[in-house]
């Protein structure tokens, strides 16, 4: 079956622009996670949804970052007024349950802020 | 100091070698331990999962956790060029949200 998909795969933004990154989880997966992976680093947790409820947003680095999952399926990560330090790969993962070994990752969106 | 420390490498080995990858962690509350494999321009995929201390074997891969020393290892036997990737260790506690190491780049040359 289809895995987690993300779009766009690559995004180039000028500093100060707003961007929106989309995640399509595996059908039926209730849990959805966003991570930020800087070059040469491991993924860092940003936020977590269970269905449409955002249960943990402790990893969002600033109030310029906003995530939503209004119908409990597709999720969007929005970054306002992008800065160069926002350049990274943004990974989405979905899971059928909240457990340590059930996350399936998408290929990521590579964001470059000029 | 990061909660999970991992040498970034790169680690270059000949085909057929035994590979040892390691991480240390600092939070004694962590009780779930994972190894992910990440190919270039792909998302991580779960390779091995261990709960608490002990060993777990799956084919050519063995994961080992020593909670007393906060040390986790992944061994790959008979390494293949297709094993060339970045290997990420990760740990979590009751929240199940993983904390990742920075990854070790492995290159297996024919």
CSV table of C-alpha atoms in Angstrom, one decimal:
chain,number,residue,atom,x,y,z
A,1,UNK,CA,0.0,0.0,0.0
A,2,UNK,CA,0.9,3.7,-0.2
A,3,UNK,CA,3.3,5.0,2.4
A,4,UNK,CA,3.5,8.5,3.9
A,5,UNK,CA,3.8,11.1,1.2
A,6,UNK,CA,5.0,14.7,1.5
A,7,UNK,CA,4.8,17.6,-0.9
A,8,UNK,CA,6.6,19.5,-2.2
A,9,UNK,CA,9.7,17.4,-2.1
A,10,UNK,CA,11.9,20.5,-2.5
A,11,UNK,CA,11.1,24.1,-1.7
A,12,UNK,CA,13.2,27.2,-2.1
A,13,UNK,CA,12.0,30.3,-0.3
A,14,UNK,CA,13.3,33.8,0.0
A,15,UNK,CA,13.9,35.0,3.5
A,16,UNK,CA,10.7,36.4,4.9
A,17,UNK,CA,8.3,34.3,2.7
A,18,UNK,CA,5.7,32.1,4.2
A,19,UNK,CA,5.7,28.3,3.3
A,20,UNK,CA,3.3,25.5,3.7
A,21,UNK,CA,4.4,21.8,3.7
A,22,UNK,CA,2.0,19.0,3.3
A,23,UNK,CA,1.9,15.5,4.7
A,24,UNK,CA,-0.4,12.7,3.6
A,25,UNK,CA,-0.2,9.9,6.2
A,26,UNK,CA,-1.0,6.3,5.8
A,27,UNK,CA,-4.7,5.8,5.7
A,28,UNK,CA,-6.1,5.0,9.1
A,29,UNK,CA,-3.1,6.2,11.1
A,30,UNK,CA,-4.3,8.2,14.0
A,31,UNK,CA,-0.9,9.5,15.1
A,32,UNK,CA,1.1,12.0,13.1
A,33,UNK,CA,4.5,13.6,13.9
A,34,UNK,CA,6.6,16.4,12.4
A,35,UNK,CA,10.3,16.5,12.7
A,36,UNK,CA,13.0,18.9,11.6
A,37,UNK,CA,16.3,17.4,10.3
A,38,UNK,CA,19.2,19.8,9.8
A,39,UNK,CA,22.1,18.8,7.6
A,40,UNK,CA,24.3,16.2,9.3
A,41,UNK,CA,21.9,15.9,12.3
A,42,UNK,CA,19.2,13.5,13.4
A,43,UNK,CA,15.5,14.4,13.2
A,44,UNK,CA,14.3,16.6,16.0
A,45,UNK,CA,10.7,16.4,17.2
A,46,UNK,CA,8.5,19.4,16.4
A,47,UNK,CA,4.9,18.4,17.1
A,48,UNK,CA,2.5,15.5,17.5
A,49,UNK,CA,-1.2,15.0,16.6
A,50,UNK,CA,-3.6,12.3,17.6
A,51,UNK,CA,-6.4,12.5,15.0
A,52,UNK,CA,-7.1,16.2,14.7
A,53,UNK,CA,-5.9,17.1,18.2
A,54,UNK,CA,-2.5,18.6,18.6
A,55,UNK,CA,-1.3,17.0,21.8
A,56,UNK,CA,2.3,18.1,21.9
A,57,UNK,CA,3.9,21.1,20.2
A,58,UNK,CA,6.8,21.5,22.6
A,59,UNK,CA,9.4,21.1,19.8
A,60,UNK,CA,8.2,24.0,17.6
A,61,UNK,CA,11.2,26.4,17.7
A,62,UNK,CA,9.2,29.7,17.5
A,63,UNK,CA,5.7,31.1,17.0
A,64,UNK,CA,6.5,31.3,13.3
A,65,UNK,CA,5.9,27.6,13.1
A,66,UNK,CA,2.3,26.4,13.0
A,67,UNK,CA,0.9,22.9,12.3
A,68,UNK,CA,-2.7,21.7,11.7
A,69,UNK,CA,-4.6,18.6,11.0
A,70,UNK,CA,-8.2,19.7,10.8
A,71,UNK,CA,-9.9,16.5,9.7
A,72,UNK,CA,-7.5,14.1,11.3
A,73,UNK,CA,-5.8,13.0,8.1
A,74,UNK,CA,-3.7,15.4,6.0
A,75,UNK,CA,-1.5,17.7,8.0
A,76,UNK,CA,0.2,21.0,7.0
A,77,UNK,CA,3.2,22.6,8.6
A,78,UNK,CA,3.3,26.3,8.0
A,79,UNK,CA,6.4,28.5,8.6
A,80,UNK,CA,5.8,32.2,8.5
A,81,UNK,CA,8.5,34.8,7.7
A,82,UNK,CA,11.1,32.1,6.9
A,83,UNK,CA,14.7,32.6,8.2
A,84,UNK,CA,17.9,31.0,6.9
A,85,UNK,CA,18.1,28.9,10.0
A,86,UNK,CA,14.8,27.2,9.0
A,87,UNK,CA,16.6,25.5,6.1
A,88,UNK,CA,16.3,21.8,6.8
A,89,UNK,CA,14.5,18.6,5.8
A,90,UNK,CA,11.0,18.5,7.3
A,91,UNK,CA,9.9,14.9,8.0
A,92,UNK,CA,6.4,13.7,8.6
A,93,UNK,CA,5.7,10.3,10.2
A,94,UNK,CA,2.5,8.5,10.9
A,95,UNK,CA,1.6,5.6,13.2
A,96,UNK,CA,-1.5,3.5,13.8
A,97,UNK,CA,-1.0,3.7,17.5
A,98,UNK,CA,1.2,5.7,19.9
A,99,UNK,CA,4.1,3.3,20.4
A,100,UNK,CA,7.9,3.5,20.1
A,101,UNK,CA,8.2,1.1,17.2
A,102,UNK,CA,5.4,2.0,14.8
A,103,UNK,CA,6.3,5.3,13.1
A,104,UNK,CA,6.5,5.3,9.3
A,105,UNK,CA,8.4,8.2,7.8
A,106,UNK,CA,7.8,10.1,4.6
A,107,UNK,CA,10.6,11.1,2.3
A,108,UNK,CA,10.7,14.7,3.7
A,109,UNK,CA,10.5,18.2,2.2
A,110,UNK,CA,13.9,19.9,1.8
A,111,UNK,CA,13.4,23.6,2.5
A,112,UNK,CA,16.1,26.0,1.5
A,113,UNK,CA,15.8,29.6,2.6
A,114,UNK,CA,17.9,32.1,0.7
B,1,UNK,CA,25.6,17.8,25.9
B,2,UNK,CA,22.9,16.2,23.7
B,3,UNK,CA,20.7,13.5,25.3
B,4,UNK,CA,21.8,11.0,22.7
B,5,UNK,CA,25.4,11.1,21.4
B,6,UNK,CA,26.5,9.3,18.2
B,7,UNK,CA,29.7,9.5,16.3
B,8,UNK,CA,28.9,10.8,12.8
B,9,UNK,CA,31.7,8.9,11.0
B,10,UNK,CA,31.9,8.2,8.2
B,11,UNK,CA,32.7,4.6,8.8
B,12,UNK,CA,34.1,2.8,5.8
B,13,UNK,CA,34.4,-1.0,5.7
B,14,UNK,CA,35.0,-3.7,3.1
B,15,UNK,CA,32.2,-5.9,2.0
B,16,UNK,CA,31.7,-8.9,4.4
B,17,UNK,CA,33.1,-7.0,7.4
B,18,UNK,CA,31.3,-6.9,10.8
B,19,UNK,CA,30.2,-3.4,11.6
B,20,UNK,CA,29.7,-2.0,15.1
B,21,UNK,CA,27.7,1.2,15.6
B,22,UNK,CA,27.3,2.8,19.0
B,23,UNK,CA,25.4,5.5,20.9
B,24,UNK,CA,25.4,6.7,24.4
B,25,UNK,CA,22.5,8.4,26.1
B,26,UNK,CA,22.1,10.4,29.3
B,27,UNK,CA,18.4,10.1,30.4
B,28,UNK,CA,17.9,7.1,32.7
B,29,UNK,CA,14.2,7.3,32.0
B,30,UNK,CA,14.7,6.1,28.5
B,31,UNK,CA,13.5,2.5,28.1
B,32,UNK,CA,12.8,2.1,24.4
B,33,UNK,CA,15.7,1.9,22.0
B,34,UNK,CA,15.5,2.0,18.2
B,35,UNK,CA,17.8,1.9,15.3
B,36,UNK,CA,16.7,3.5,12.1
B,37,UNK,CA,18.4,3.3,8.6
B,38,UNK,CA,18.2,6.4,6.4
B,39,UNK,CA,19.2,6.3,2.8
B,40,UNK,CA,20.2,9.5,1.0
B,41,UNK,CA,17.1,11.7,0.3
B,42,UNK,CA,14.8,9.2,2.0
B,43,UNK,CA,13.0,9.2,5.4
B,44,UNK,CA,14.3,7.0,8.2
B,45,UNK,CA,13.0,3.4,8.4
B,46,UNK,CA,12.9,1.4,11.6
B,47,UNK,CA,15.5,-1.4,11.6
B,48,UNK,CA,15.5,-2.7,15.1
B,49,UNK,CA,13.6,-2.1,18.3
B,50,UNK,CA,14.5,-3.2,21.9
B,51,UNK,CA,12.7,-2.7,25.1
B,52,UNK,CA,15.0,-2.2,28.2
B,53,UNK,CA,18.4,-4.0,28.4
B,54,UNK,CA,19.4,-7.0,26.4
B,55,UNK,CA,20.1,-8.3,22.9
B,56,UNK,CA,17.8,-8.7,19.9
B,57,UNK,CA,18.8,-10.4,16.7
B,58,UNK,CA,17.2,-10.1,13.3
B,59,UNK,CA,19.0,-11.8,10.4
B,60,UNK,CA,22.4,-10.1,10.0
B,61,UNK,CA,21.5,-7.4,12.6
B,62,UNK,CA,21.9,-7.5,16.3
B,63,UNK,CA,20.9,-4.7,18.7
B,64,UNK,CA,22.3,-4.5,22.2
B,65,UNK,CA,21.3,-2.3,25.1
B,66,UNK,CA,23.3,-1.9,28.3
B,67,UNK,CA,21.2,0.4,30.6
B,68,UNK,CA,23.8,0.3,33.4
B,69,UNK,CA,26.3,2.1,31.2
B,70,UNK,CA,23.6,3.9,29.0
B,71,UNK,CA,25.2,2.4,25.9
B,72,UNK,CA,23.4,1.0,22.8
B,73,UNK,CA,24.9,-0.9,19.9
B,74,UNK,CA,24.0,-2.2,16.5
B,75,UNK,CA,26.1,-5.0,14.9
B,76,UNK,CA,25.9,-5.8,11.2
B,77,UNK,CA,27.3,-9.1,10.1
B,78,UNK,CA,28.5,-9.9,6.6
B,79,UNK,CA,28.0,-6.2,5.6
B,80,UNK,CA,26.9,-5.5,2.0
B,81,UNK,CA,27.2,-2.5,-0.2
B,82,UNK,CA,23.4,-2.1,0.1
B,83,UNK,CA,23.9,-1.5,3.8
B,84,UNK,CA,25.6,1.9,2.9
B,85,UNK,CA,23.4,4.4,4.6
B,86,UNK,CA,23.1,6.6,7.7
B,87,UNK,CA,22.2,4.7,10.9
B,88,UNK,CA,20.3,6.7,13.5
B,89,UNK,CA,19.9,5.5,17.1
B,90,UNK,CA,16.9,6.7,19.0
B,91,UNK,CA,15.5,6.4,22.5
B,92,UNK,CA,12.3,7.2,24.2
B,93,UNK,CA,10.5,7.1,27.5
B,94,UNK,CA,6.9,7.0,28.4
B,95,UNK,CA,5.9,9.6,25.8
B,96,UNK,CA,7.1,7.3,23.0
B,97,UNK,CA,8.4,10.3,21.1
B,98,UNK,CA,12.0,9.4,20.0
B,99,UNK,CA,15.1,11.4,20.7
B,100,UNK,CA,17.5,10.8,17.9
B,101,UNK,CA,21.3,10.7,17.7
B,102,UNK,CA,22.9,12.6,14.8
B,103,UNK,CA,23.5,9.4,12.8
B,104,UNK,CA,26.5,7.5,11.7
B,105,UNK,CA,27.3,7.4,8.0
B,106,UNK,CA,28.3,3.8,6.9
B,107,UNK,CA,30.0,3.1,3.6
B,108,UNK,CA,30.5,-0.6,2.6
B,109,UNK,CA,32.8,-0.8,-0.4
B,110,UNK,CA,32.9,-3.9,-2.7
